[in-house]
JSON list of C-alpha atoms in Angstrom, two decimals:
[
{"chain": "A", "resi": 1045, "resn": "UNK", "atom": "CA", "xyz": [22.87, -8.55, 0.42]},
{"chain": "A", "resi": 1046, "resn": "UNK", "atom": "CA", "xyz": [20.58, -10.07, -2.51]},
{"chain": "A", "resi": 1047, "resn": "UNK", "atom": "CA", "xyz": [20.50, -9.09, -6.86]},
{"chain": "A", "resi": 1048, "resn": "UNK", "atom": "CA", "xyz": [18.56, -6.57, -7.56]},
{"chain": "A", "resi": 1049, "resn": "UNK", "atom": "CA", "xyz": [17.57, -3.97, -5.10]},
{"chain": "A", "resi": 1050, "resn": "UNK", "atom": "CA", "xyz": [16.15, -0.97, -5.07]},
{"chain": "A", "resi": 1051, "resn": "UNK", "atom": "CA", "xyz": [15.10, 1.71, -2.48]},
{"chain": "A", "resi": 1052, "resn": "UNK", "atom": "CA", "xyz": [13.87, 3.69, -0.99]},
{"chain": "A", "resi": 1053, "resn": "UNK", "atom": "CA", "xyz": [11.02, -0.53, -0.08]},
{"chain": "A", "resi": 1054, "resn": "UNK", "atom": "CA", "xyz": [8.38, 2.84, 0.21]},
{"chain": "A", "resi": 1055, "resn": "UNK", "atom": "CA", "xyz": [8.14, 6.18, -1.13]},
{"chain": "A", "resi": 1056, "resn": "UNK", "atom": "CA", "xyz": [4.60, 8.42, -0.69]},
{"chain": "A", "resi": 1057, "resn": "UNK", "atom": "CA", "xyz": [4.95, 11.63, -2.87]},
{"chain": "A", "resi": 1058, "resn": "UNK", "atom": "CA", "xyz": [2.47, 14.73, -4.02]},
{"chain": "A", "resi": 1059, "resn": "UNK", "atom": "CA", "xyz": [0.90, 13.71, -7.56]},
{"chain": "A", "resi": 1060, "resn": "UNK", "atom": "CA", "xyz": [2.57, 15.76, -9.67]},
{"chain": "A", "resi": 1061, "resn": "UNK", "atom": "CA", "xyz": [5.89, 15.25, -7.97]},
{"chain": "A", "resi": 1062, "resn": "UNK", "atom": "CA", "xyz": [8.91, 12.86, -9.07]},
{"chain": "A", "resi": 1063, "resn": "UNK", "atom": "CA", "xyz": [8.78, 9.55, -8.27]},
{"chain": "A", "resi": 1064, "resn": "UNK", "atom": "CA", "xyz": [12.30, 8.50, -8.59]},
{"chain": "A", "resi": 1065, "resn": "UNK", "atom": "CA", "xyz": [13.34, 4.85, -7.21]},
{"chain": "A", "resi": 1066, "resn": "UNK", "atom": "CA", "xyz": [17.19, 2.99, -7.60]},
{"chain": "A", "resi": 1067, "resn": "UNK", "atom": "CA", "xyz": [18.16, -0.35, -7.96]},
{"chain": "A", "resi": 1068, "resn": "UNK", "atom": "CA", "xyz": [21.55, -2.26, -7.03]},
{"chain": "A", "resi": 1069, "resn": "UNK", "atom": "CA", "xyz": [23.15, -5.61, -8.24]},
{"chain": "A", "resi": 1070, "resn": "UNK", "atom": "CA", "xyz": [26.04, -7.24, -7.47]},
{"chain": "A", "resi": 1071, "resn": "UNK", "atom": "CA", "xyz": [27.31, -9.77, -11.08]},
{"chain": "A", "resi": 1072, "resn": "UNK", "atom": "CA", "xyz": [27.45, -8.65, -14.73]},
{"chain": "A", "resi": 1073, "resn": "UNK", "atom": "CA", "xyz": [24.41, -8.23, -16.47]},
{"chain": "A", "resi": 1074, "resn": "UNK", "atom": "CA", "xyz": [22.99, -8.27, -20.41]},
{"chain": "A", "resi": 1075, "resn": "UNK", "atom": "CA", "xyz": [20.28, -5.88, -19.31]},
{"chain": "A", "resi": 1076, "resn": "UNK", "atom": "CA", "xyz": [18.55, -4.71, -16.64]},
{"chain": "A", "resi": 1077, "resn": "UNK", "atom": "CA", "xyz": [14.61, -4.26, -16.73]},
{"chain": "A", "resi": 1078, "resn": "UNK", "atom": "CA", "xyz": [11.70, -2.01, -14.63]},
{"chain": "A", "resi": 1079, "resn": "UNK", "atom": "CA", "xyz": [8.53, -3.87, -13.61]},
{"chain": "A", "resi": 1080, "resn": "UNK", "atom": "CA", "xyz": [5.40, -2.79, -12.44]},
{"chain": "A", "resi": 1081, "resn": "UNK", "atom": "CA", "xyz": [2.79, -4.58, -10.20]},
{"chain": "A", "resi": 1082, "resn": "UNK", "atom": "CA", "xyz": [-0.39, -3.47, -8.72]},
{"chain": "A", "resi": 1083, "resn": "UNK", "atom": "CA", "xyz": [-1.73, -4.36, -5.80]},
{"chain": "A", "resi": 1084, "resn": "UNK", "atom": "CA", "xyz": [-2.27, -8.45, -7.14]},
{"chain": "A", "resi": 1085, "resn": "UNK", "atom": "CA", "xyz": [-2.03, -8.15, -10.41]},
{"chain": "A", "resi": 1086, "resn": "UNK", "atom": "CA", "xyz": [0.42, -9.48, -12.72]},
{"chain": "A", "resi": 1087, "resn": "UNK", "atom": "CA", "xyz": [3.53, -7.64, -13.72]},
{"chain": "A", "resi": 1088, "resn": "UNK", "atom": "CA", "xyz": [3.61, -5.11, -16.76]},
{"chain": "A", "resi": 1089, "resn": "UNK", "atom": "CA", "xyz": [6.92, -4.48, -18.54]},
{"chain": "A", "resi": 1090, "resn": "UNK", "atom": "CA", "xyz": [8.18, -0.55, -18.57]},
{"chain": "A", "resi": 1091, "resn": "UNK", "atom": "CA", "xyz": [11.49, -0.69, -19.76]},
{"chain": "A", "resi": 1092, "resn": "UNK", "atom": "CA", "xyz": [14.72, -2.06, -20.87]},
{"chain": "A", "resi": 1093, "resn": "UNK", "atom": "CA", "xyz": [17.90, -0.49, -20.70]},
{"chain": "A", "resi": 1094, "resn": "UNK", "atom": "CA", "xyz": [20.78, -2.86, -21.75]},
{"chain": "A", "resi": 1095, "resn": "UNK", "atom": "CA", "xyz": [23.86, -3.70, -20.48]},
{"chain": "A", "resi": 1096, "resn": "UNK", "atom": "CA", "xyz": [25.41, -1.00, -23.39]},
{"chain": "A", "resi": 1097, "resn": "UNK", "atom": "CA", "xyz": [22.94, 1.79, -23.19]},
{"chain": "A", "resi": 1098, "resn": "UNK", "atom": "CA", "xyz": [23.10, 4.97, -20.23]},
{"chain": "A", "resi": 1099, "resn": "UNK", "atom": "CA", "xyz": [19.86, 6.13, -20.37]},
{"chain": "A", "resi": 1100, "resn": "UNK", "atom": "CA", "xyz": [17.00, 5.44, -22.09]},
{"chain": "A", "resi": 1101, "resn": "UNK", "atom": "CA", "xyz": [13.43, 7.47, -21.80]},
{"chain": "A", "resi": 1102, "resn": "UNK", "atom": "CA", "xyz": [10.36, 5.47, -22.94]},
{"chain": "A", "resi": 1103, "resn": "UNK", "atom": "CA", "xyz": [6.90, 8.84, -22.29]},
{"chain": "A", "resi": 1104, "resn": "UNK", "atom": "CA", "xyz": [7.33, 9.52, -18.56]},
{"chain": "A", "resi": 1105, "resn": "UNK", "atom": "CA", "xyz": [9.78, 7.15, -17.63]},
{"chain": "A", "resi": 1106, "resn": "UNK", "atom": "CA", "xyz": [13.15, 8.41, -17.43]},
{"chain": "A", "resi": 1107, "resn": "UNK", "atom": "CA", "xyz": [16.18, 4.68, -16.85]},
{"chain": "A", "resi": 1108, "resn": "UNK", "atom": "CA", "xyz": [20.05, 5.31, -16.47]},
{"chain": "A", "resi": 1109, "resn": "UNK", "atom": "CA", "xyz": [22.50, 2.65, -16.13]},
{"chain": "A", "resi": 1110, "resn": "UNK", "atom": "CA", "xyz": [25.81, 2.81, -14.13]},
{"chain": "A", "resi": 1111, "resn": "UNK", "atom": "CA", "xyz": [27.64, -0.71, -14.57]},
{"chain": "A", "resi": 1112, "resn": "UNK", "atom": "CA", "xyz": [30.68, 0.65, -13.14]},
{"chain": "A", "resi": 1113, "resn": "UNK", "atom": "CA", "xyz": [28.20, 0.99, -10.50]},
{"chain": "A", "resi": 1114, "resn": "UNK", "atom": "CA", "xyz": [26.50, -1.64, -10.78]},
{"chain": "A", "resi": 1115, "resn": "UNK", "atom": "CA", "xyz": [23.15, 0.79, -10.41]},
{"chain": "A", "resi": 1116, "resn": "UNK", "atom": "CA", "xyz": [19.78, 1.84, -11.94]},
{"chain": "A", "resi": 1117, "resn": "UNK", "atom": "CA", "xyz": [17.81, 4.73, -11.47]},
{"chain": "A", "resi": 1118, "resn": "UNK", "atom": "CA", "xyz": [13.70, 4.30, -12.74]},
{"chain": "A", "resi": 1119, "resn": "UNK", "atom": "CA", "xyz": [12.50, 8.37, -12.51]},
{"chain": "A", "resi": 1120, "resn": "UNK", "atom": "CA", "xyz": [8.78, 9.10, -13.70]},
{"chain": "A", "resi": 1121, "resn": "UNK", "atom": "CA", "xyz": [8.13, 12.33, -14.06]},
{"chain": "A", "resi": 1122, "resn": "UNK", "atom": "CA", "xyz": [4.62, 14.21, -13.50]},
{"chain": "A", "resi": 1123, "resn": "UNK", "atom": "CA", "xyz": [3.60, 11.36, -11.76]},
{"chain": "A", "resi": 1124, "resn": "UNK", "atom": "CA", "xyz": [-0.05, 10.67, -10.66]},
{"chain": "A", "resi": 1125, "resn": "UNK", "atom": "CA", "xyz": [-2.83, 8.78, -8.58]},
{"chain": "A", "resi": 1126, "resn": "UNK", "atom": "CA", "xyz": [-2.62, 5.97, -10.72]},
{"chain": "A", "resi": 1127, "resn": "UNK", "atom": "CA", "xyz": [1.08, 5.35, -11.15]},
{"chain": "A", "resi": 1128, "resn": "UNK", "atom": "CA", "xyz": [0.35, 3.78, -7.30]},
{"chain": "A", "resi": 1129, "resn": "UNK", "atom": "CA", "xyz": [2.05, 0.16, -7.75]},
{"chain": "A", "resi": 1130, "resn": "UNK", "atom": "CA", "xyz": [4.94, -1.37, -6.67]},
{"chain": "A", "resi": 1131, "resn": "UNK", "atom": "CA", "xyz": [8.12, -0.95, -9.03]},
{"chain": "A", "resi": 1132, "resn": "UNK", "atom": "CA", "xyz": [11.10, -3.83, -9.47]},
{"chain": "A", "resi": 1133, "resn": "UNK", "atom": "CA", "xyz": [14.06, -4.09, -11.18]},
{"chain": "A", "resi": 1134, "resn": "UNK", "atom": "CA", "xyz": [14.86, -7.43, -12.52]},
{"chain": "A", "resi": 1135, "resn": "UNK", "atom": "CA", "xyz": [18.31, -8.14, -14.06]},
{"chain": "A", "resi": 1136, "resn": "UNK", "atom": "CA", "xyz": [20.01, -10.68, -16.94]},
{"chain": "A", "resi": 1137, "resn": "UNK", "atom": "CA", "xyz": [22.78, -12.02, -16.20]},
{"chain": "A", "resi": 1138, "resn": "UNK", "atom": "CA", "xyz": [25.67, -12.25, -18.09]},
{"chain": "A", "resi": 1139, "resn": "UNK", "atom": "CA", "xyz": [26.67, -15.09, -19.45]},
{"chain": "A", "resi": 1140, "resn": "UNK", "atom": "CA", "xyz": [27.58, -17.76, -16.14]},
{"chain": "A", "resi": 1141, "resn": "UNK", "atom": "CA", "xyz": [27.22, -15.42, -14.57]},
{"chain": "A", "resi": 1142, "resn": "UNK", "atom": "CA", "xyz": [23.42, -17.02, -12.88]},
{"chain": "A", "resi": 1143, "resn": "UNK", "atom": "CA", "xyz": [20.73, -18.64, -13.87]},
{"chain": "A", "resi": 1144, "resn": "UNK", "atom": "CA", "xyz": [18.88, -18.33, -16.50]},
{"chain": "A", "resi": 1145, "resn": "UNK", "atom": "CA", "xyz": [15.95, -16.62, -15.25]},
{"chain": "A", "resi": 1146, "resn": "UNK", "atom": "CA", "xyz": [15.11, -12.58, -13.97]},
{"chain": "A", "resi": 1147, "resn": "UNK", "atom": "CA", "xyz": [16.39, -11.89, -11.21]},
{"chain": "A", "resi": 1148, "resn": "UNK", "atom": "CA", "xyz": [14.09, -9.65, -9.37]},
{"chain": "A", "resi": 1149, "resn": "UNK", "atom": "CA", "xyz": [14.58, -6.91, -6.64]},
{"chain": "A", "resi": 1150, "resn": "UNK", "atom": "CA", "xyz": [12.09, -7.14, -3.18]},
{"chain": "A", "resi": 1151, "resn": "UNK", "atom": "CA", "xyz": [10.64, -3.73, -4.63]},
{"chain": "A", "resi": 1152, "resn": "UNK", "atom": "CA", "xyz": [9.44, -0.03, -4.46]},
{"chain": "A", "resi": 1153, "resn": "UNK", "atom": "CA", "xyz": [6.54, 0.21, -2.85]},
{"chain": "A", "resi": 1154, "resn": "UNK", "atom": "CA", "xyz": [5.50, 3.83, -4.84]},
{"chain": "A", "resi": 1155, "resn": "UNK", "atom": "CA", "xyz": [2.16, 5.92, -3.67]},
{"chain": "A", "resi": 1156, "resn": "UNK", "atom": "CA", "xyz": [0.74, 8.81, -4.96]},
{"chain": "A", "resi": 1157, "resn": "UNK", "atom": "CA", "xyz": [-1.54, 11.58, -2.29]},
{"chain": "A", "resi": 1158, "resn": "UNK", "atom": "CA", "xyz": [-3.43, 13.44, -5.27]},
{"chain": "B", "resi": 1026, "resn": "UNK", "atom": "CA", "xyz": [-2.64, -11.43, -30.07]},
{"chain": "B", "resi": 1027, "resn": "UNK", "atom": "CA", "xyz": [-3.66, -12.56, -26.67]},
{"chain": "B", "resi": 1028, "resn": "UNK", "atom": "CA", "xyz": [-1.65, -12.04, -23.56]},
{"chain": "B", "resi": 1029, "resn": "UNK", "atom": "CA", "xyz": [0.32, -14.84, -21.21]},
{"chain": "B", "resi": 1030, "resn": "UNK", "atom": "CA", "xyz": [-1.90, -16.24, -20.11]},
{"chain": "B", "resi": 1031, "resn": "UNK", "atom": "CA", "xyz": [-2.43, -18.29, -16.48]},
{"chain": "B", "resi": 1032, "resn": "UNK", "atom": "CA", "xyz": [-5.16, -21.07, -15.39]},
{"chain": "B", "resi": 1033, "resn": "UNK", "atom": "CA", "xyz": [-6.26, -21.27, -12.67]},
{"chain": "B", "resi": 1034, "resn": "UNK", "atom": "CA", "xyz": [-6.51, -17.59, -11.29]},
{"chain": "B", "resi": 1035, "resn": "UNK", "atom": "CA", "xyz": [-6.89, -18.95, -7.99]},
{"chain": "B", "resi": 1036, "resn": "UNK", "atom": "CA", "xyz": [-6.48, -21.90, -6.26]},
{"chain": "B", "resi": 1037, "resn": "UNK", "atom": "CA", "xyz": [-6.90, -23.45, -2.89]},
{"chain": "B", "resi": 1038, "resn": "UNK", "atom": "CA", "xyz": [-5.73, -26.59, -2.03]},
{"chain": "B", "resi": 1039, "resn": "UNK", "atom": "CA", "xyz": [-5.47, -28.96, 0.94]},
{"chain": "B", "resi": 1040, "resn": "UNK", "atom": "CA", "xyz": [-2.16, -30.10, 2.85]},
{"chain": "B", "resi": 1041, "resn": "UNK", "atom": "CA", "xyz": [-0.68, -33.23, 1.35]},
{"chain": "B", "resi": 1042, "resn": "UNK", "atom": "CA", "xyz": [-2.82, -32.76, -2.31]},
{"chain": "B", "resi": 1043, "resn": "UNK", "atom": "CA", "xyz": [-1.64, -31.65, -5.66]},
{"chain": "B", "resi": 1044, "resn": "UNK", "atom": "CA", "xyz": [-1.44, -28.61, -7.13]},
{"chain": "B", "resi": 1045, "resn": "UNK", "atom": "CA", "xyz": [-1.26, -27.81, -11.07]},
{"chain": "B", "resi": 1046, "resn": "UNK", "atom": "CA", "xyz": [-0.90, -24.50, -12.75]},
{"chain": "B", "resi": 1047, "resn": "UNK", "atom": "CA", "xyz": [-1.20, -24.14, -16.15]},
{"chain": "B", "resi": 1048, "resn": "UNK", "atom": "CA", "xyz": [0.67, -21.16, -18.57]},
{"chain": "B", "resi": 1049, "resn": "UNK", "atom": "CA", "xyz": [-0.19, -20.93, -22.20]},
{"chain": "B", "resi": 1050, "resn": "UNK", "atom": "CA", "xyz": [2.52, -18.31, -23.90]},
{"chain": "B", "resi": 1051, "resn": "UNK", "atom": "CA", "xyz": [1.71, -15.88, -26.00]},
{"chain": "B", "resi": 1052, "resn": "UNK", "atom": "CA", "xyz": [1.77, -17.00, -29.63]},
{"chain": "B", "resi": 1053, "resn": "UNK", "atom": "CA", "xyz": [5.17, -17.16, -31.32]},
{"chain": "B", "resi": 1054, "resn": "UNK", "atom": "CA", "xyz": [6.92, -17.84, -27.81]},
{"chain": "B", "resi": 1055, "resn": "UNK", "atom": "CA", "xyz": [8.58, -21.00, -26.90]},
{"chain": "B", "resi": 1056, "resn": "UNK", "atom": "CA", "xyz": [10.69, -19.79, -23.84]},
{"chain": "B", "resi": 1057, "resn": "UNK", "atom": "CA", "xyz": [9.01, -20.80, -20.84]},
{"chain": "B", "resi": 1058, "resn": "UNK", "atom": "CA", "xyz": [9.81, -18.99, -17.35]},
{"chain": "B", "resi": 1059, "resn": "UNK", "atom": "CA", "xyz": [7.88, -19.88, -13.94]},
{"chain": "B", "resi": 1060, "resn": "UNK", "atom": "CA", "xyz": [8.65, -17.88, -10.86]},
{"chain": "B", "resi": 1061, "resn": "UNK", "atom": "CA", "xyz": [7.49, -17.65, -7.68]},
{"chain": "B", "resi": 1062, "resn": "UNK", "atom": "CA", "xyz": [5.75, -14.49, -5.40]},
{"chain": "B", "resi": 1063, "resn": "UNK", "atom": "CA", "xyz": [5.81, -15.24, -1.18]},
{"chain": "B", "resi": 1064, "resn": "UNK", "atom": "CA", "xyz": [3.96, -11.87, 0.35]},
{"chain": "B", "resi": 1065, "resn": "UNK", "atom": "CA", "xyz": [5.76, -8.55, 0.07]},
{"chain": "B", "resi": 1066, "resn": "UNK", "atom": "CA", "xyz": [8.47, -10.15, -1.60]},
{"chain": "B", "resi": 1067, "resn": "UNK", "atom": "CA", "xyz": [9.91, -9.97, -4.76]},
{"chain": "B", "resi": 1068, "resn": "UNK", "atom": "CA", "xyz": [9.57, -12.65, -7.43]},
{"chain": "B", "resi": 1069, "resn": "UNK", "atom": "CA", "xyz": [11.91, -15.50, -7.82]},
{"chain": "B", "resi": 1070, "resn": "UNK", "atom": "CA", "xyz": [13.30, -17.47, -10.65]},
{"chain": "B", "resi": 1071, "resn": "UNK", "atom": "CA", "xyz": [12.49, -21.24, -10.69]},
{"chain": "B", "resi": 1072, "resn": "UNK", "atom": "CA", "xyz": [12.46, -23.09, -13.94]},
{"chain": "B", "resi": 1073, "resn": "UNK", "atom": "CA", "xyz": [13.02, -21.76, -16.99]},
{"chain": "B", "resi": 1074, "resn": "UNK", "atom": "CA", "xyz": [11.61, -23.73, -20.32]},
{"chain": "B", "resi": 1075, "resn": "UNK", "atom": "CA", "xyz": [11.59, -25.25, -24.04]},
{"chain": "B", "resi": 1076, "resn": "UNK", "atom": "CA", "xyz": [9.90, -26.84, -25.20]},
{"chain": "B", "resi": 1077, "resn": "UNK", "atom": "CA", "xyz": [10.05, -30.22, -24.67]},
{"chain": "B", "resi": 1078, "resn": "UNK", "atom": "CA", "xyz": [13.26, -29.76, -22.75]},
{"chain": "B", "resi": 1079, "resn": "UNK", "atom": "CA", "xyz": [14.29, -28.21, -19.63]},
{"chain": "B", "resi": 1080, "resn": "UNK", "atom": "CA", "xyz": [16.97, -25.14, -19.59]},
{"chain": "B", "resi": 1081, "resn": "UNK", "atom": "CA", "xyz": [17.77, -24.43, -15.67]},
{"chain": "B", "resi": 1082, "resn": "UNK", "atom": "CA", "xyz": [15.59, -25.75, -12.71]},
{"chain": "B", "resi": 1083, "resn": "UNK", "atom": "CA", "xyz": [18.22, -24.10, -10.39]},
{"chain": "B", "resi": 1084, "resn": "UNK", "atom": "CA", "xyz": [15.52, -22.42, -8.67]},
{"chain": "B", "resi": 1085, "resn": "UNK", "atom": "CA", "xyz": [13.28, -25.17, -8.29]},
{"chain": "B", "resi": 1086, "resn": "UNK", "atom": "CA", "xyz": [12.58, -26.65, -4.92]},
{"chain": "B", "resi": 1087, "resn": "UNK", "atom": "CA", "xyz": [14.53, -30.57, -5.37]},
{"chain": "B", "resi": 1088, "resn": "UNK", "atom": "CA", "xyz": [11.43, -32.64, -3.72]},
{"chain": "B", "resi": 1089, "resn": "UNK", "atom": "CA", "xyz": [7.80, -32.11, -4.73]},
{"chain": "B", "resi": 1090, "resn": "UNK", "atom": "CA", "xyz": [7.39, -30.04, -7.41]},
{"chain": "B", "resi": 1091, "resn": "UNK", "atom": "CA", "xyz": [8.01, -30.25, -10.97]},
{"chain": "B", "resi": 1092, "resn": "UNK", "atom": "CA", "xyz": [7.75, -28.12, -14.42]},
{"chain": "B", "resi": 1093, "resn": "UNK", "atom": "CA", "xyz": [7.12, -29.56, -17.73]},
{"chain": "B", "resi": 1094, "resn": "UNK", "atom": "CA", "xyz": [6.23, -28.32, -21.21]},
{"chain": "B", "resi": 1095, "resn": "UNK", "atom": "CA", "xyz": [5.40, -30.73, -23.78]},
{"chain": "B", "resi": 1096, "resn": "UNK", "atom": "CA", "xyz": [5.47, -30.22, -27.97]},
{"chain": "B", "resi": 1097, "resn": "UNK", "atom": "CA", "xyz": [1.59, -29.30, -27.58]},
{"chain": "B", "resi": 1098, "resn": "UNK", "atom": "CA", "xyz": [-0.53, -27.93, -24.29]},
{"chain": "B", "resi": 1099, "resn": "UNK", "atom": "CA", "xyz": [0.57, -25.02, -21.64]},
{"chain": "B", "resi": 1100, "resn": "UNK", "atom": "CA", "xyz": [3.41, -25.44, -19.55]},
{"chain": "B", "resi": 1101, "resn": "UNK", "atom": "CA", "xyz": [2.92, -27.69, -15.77]},
{"chain": "B", "resi": 1102, "resn": "UNK", "atom": "CA", "xyz": [3.45, -26.38, -12.85]},
{"chain": "B", "resi": 1103, "resn": "UNK", "atom": "CA", "xyz": [3.44, -28.81, -10.86]},
{"chain": "B", "resi": 1104, "resn": "UNK", "atom": "CA", "xyz": [3.23, -29.39, -6.45]},
{"chain": "B", "resi": 1105, "resn": "UNK", "atom": "CA", "xyz": [2.98, -32.41, -4.92]},
{"chain": "B", "resi": 1106, "resn": "UNK", "atom": "CA", "xyz": [1.74, -32.86, -1.58]},
{"chain": "B", "resi": 1107, "resn": "UNK", "atom": "CA", "xyz": [1.77, -29.17, -0.71]},
{"chain": "B", "resi": 1108, "resn": "UNK", "atom": "CA", "xyz": [2.54, -27.12, 2.83]},
{"chain": "B", "resi": 1109, "resn": "UNK", "atom": "CA", "xyz": [1.10, -24.32, 3.51]},
{"chain": "B", "resi": 1110, "resn": "UNK", "atom": "CA", "xyz": [5.09, -22.71, 2.59]},
{"chain": "B", "resi": 1111, "resn": "UNK", "atom": "CA", "xyz": [3.46, -23.18, -0.54]},
{"chain": "B", "resi": 1112, "resn": "UNK", "atom": "CA", "xyz": [1.04, -20.32, -0.69]},
{"chain": "B", "resi": 1113, "resn": "UNK", "atom": "CA", "xyz": [2.17, -17.73, -2.85]},
{"chain": "B", "resi": 1114, "resn": "UNK", "atom": "CA", "xyz": [1.75, -16.28, -6.01]},
{"chain": "B", "resi": 1115, "resn": "UNK", "atom": "CA", "xyz": [3.14, -18.32, -8.86]},
{"chain": "B", "resi": 1116, "resn": "UNK", "atom": "CA", "xyz": [3.73, -16.16, -12.15]},
{"chain": "B", "resi": 1117, "resn": "UNK", "atom": "CA", "xyz": [4.77, -17.47, -15.53]},
{"chain": "B", "resi": 1118, "resn": "UNK", "atom": "CA", "xyz": [6.25, -15.88, -18.17]},
{"chain": "B", "resi": 1119, "resn": "UNK", "atom": "CA", "xyz": [7.70, -16.37, -22.14]},
{"chain": "B", "resi": 1120, "resn": "UNK", "atom": "CA", "xyz": [9.86, -14.98, -24.35]},
{"chain": "B", "resi": 1121, "resn": "UNK", "atom": "CA", "xyz": [10.28, -15.32, -28.15]},
{"chain": "B", "resi": 1122, "resn": "UNK", "atom": "CA", "xyz": [13.02, -17.73, -29.69]},
{"chain": "B", "resi": 1123, "resn": "UNK", "atom": "CA", "xyz": [15.85, -15.09, -30.29]},
{"chain": "B", "resi": 1124, "resn": "UNK", "atom": "CA", "xyz": [18.50, -14.67, -28.11]},
{"chain": "B", "resi": 1125, "resn": "UNK", "atom": "CA", "xyz": [17.81, -14.58, -24.69]},
{"chain": "B", "resi": 1126, "resn": "UNK", "atom": "CA", "xyz": [17.94, -11.78, -22.51]},
{"chain": "B", "resi": 1127, "resn": "UNK", "atom": "CA", "xyz": [14.36, -10.10, -24.08]},
{"chain": "B", "resi": 1128, "resn": "UNK", "atom": "CA", "xyz": [12.08, -9.08, -22.41]},
{"chain": "B", "resi": 1129, "resn": "UNK", "atom": "CA", "xyz": [10.03, -11.20, -20.48]},
{"chain": "B", "resi": 1130, "resn": "UNK", "atom": "CA", "xyz": [5.75, -11.11, -20.59]},
{"chain": "B", "resi": 1131, "resn": "UNK", "atom": "CA", "xyz": [4.22, -11.63, -17.37]},
{"chain": "B", "resi": 1132, "resn": "UNK", "atom": "CA", "xyz": [0.75, -13.82, -17.13]},
{"chain": "B", "resi": 1133, "resn": "UNK", "atom": "CA", "xyz": [-1.87, -12.71, -14.81]},
{"chain": "B", "resi": 1134, "resn": "UNK", "atom": "CA", "xyz": [-0.10, -15.74, -11.71]},
{"chain": "B", "resi": 1135, "resn": "UNK", "atom": "CA", "xyz": [-1.97, -17.79, -9.27]},
{"chain": "B", "resi": 1136, "resn": "UNK", "atom": "CA", "xyz": [-2.35, -17.69, -6.67]},
{"chain": "B", "resi": 1137, "resn": "UNK", "atom": "CA", "xyz": [-1.91, -20.65, -5.10]},
{"chain": "B", "resi": 1138, "resn": "UNK", "atom": "CA", "xyz": [-3.58, -21.35, -0.96]},
{"chain": "B", "resi": 1139, "resn": "UNK", "atom": "CA", "xyz": [-2.79, -23.88, 1.11]},
{"chain": "B", "resi": 1140, "resn": "UNK", "atom": "CA", "xyz": [-5.75, -24.30, 4.14]}
]
């Protein structure tokens, strides 16, 4: 499987509930970033977590990173209809670990039901 | 401070024509990345450039695709003799001139349709 794979592929929850998305990767990384993409739009950067960090918060977002398992999770608390979007994790490979660009997964499509 | 700008936002070409996509990085940013996104897919890295230099083009198709980032003006992604399979959204991102691994800021993308 490719670097930066998210699961689930799609997630539908009720407004107000928490949404958790997971990401797995294969190579050593400098950092891992989460992005949001609304349908037909560009990417919005949400949060960056470095390889020496384990958890990071930003507003209603909480990101964890487990480098031993090569995995990350994105938690969105108290979800809102406006959170409906696709969410991508992207890894920046450590030096010599890959191309200079970010490696994206296929994304989790999150639908918040009002 | 304007964000990353891309133009055109939508581009329609017939098979065999050339497509030119432009990207102006954020002010003060000297690193530019190009990515391609096929429908229902994540973004795939194509090329990483600094002013007047191609740093990494490992994701670029070997033929028909080229990129440049001149000393003056925007970065250009050029696709010659387009085919239907080139239809995709092309995103540009920029980052500041610090150590690699910093946040990349994405433009709104150019959606290329090849008829």
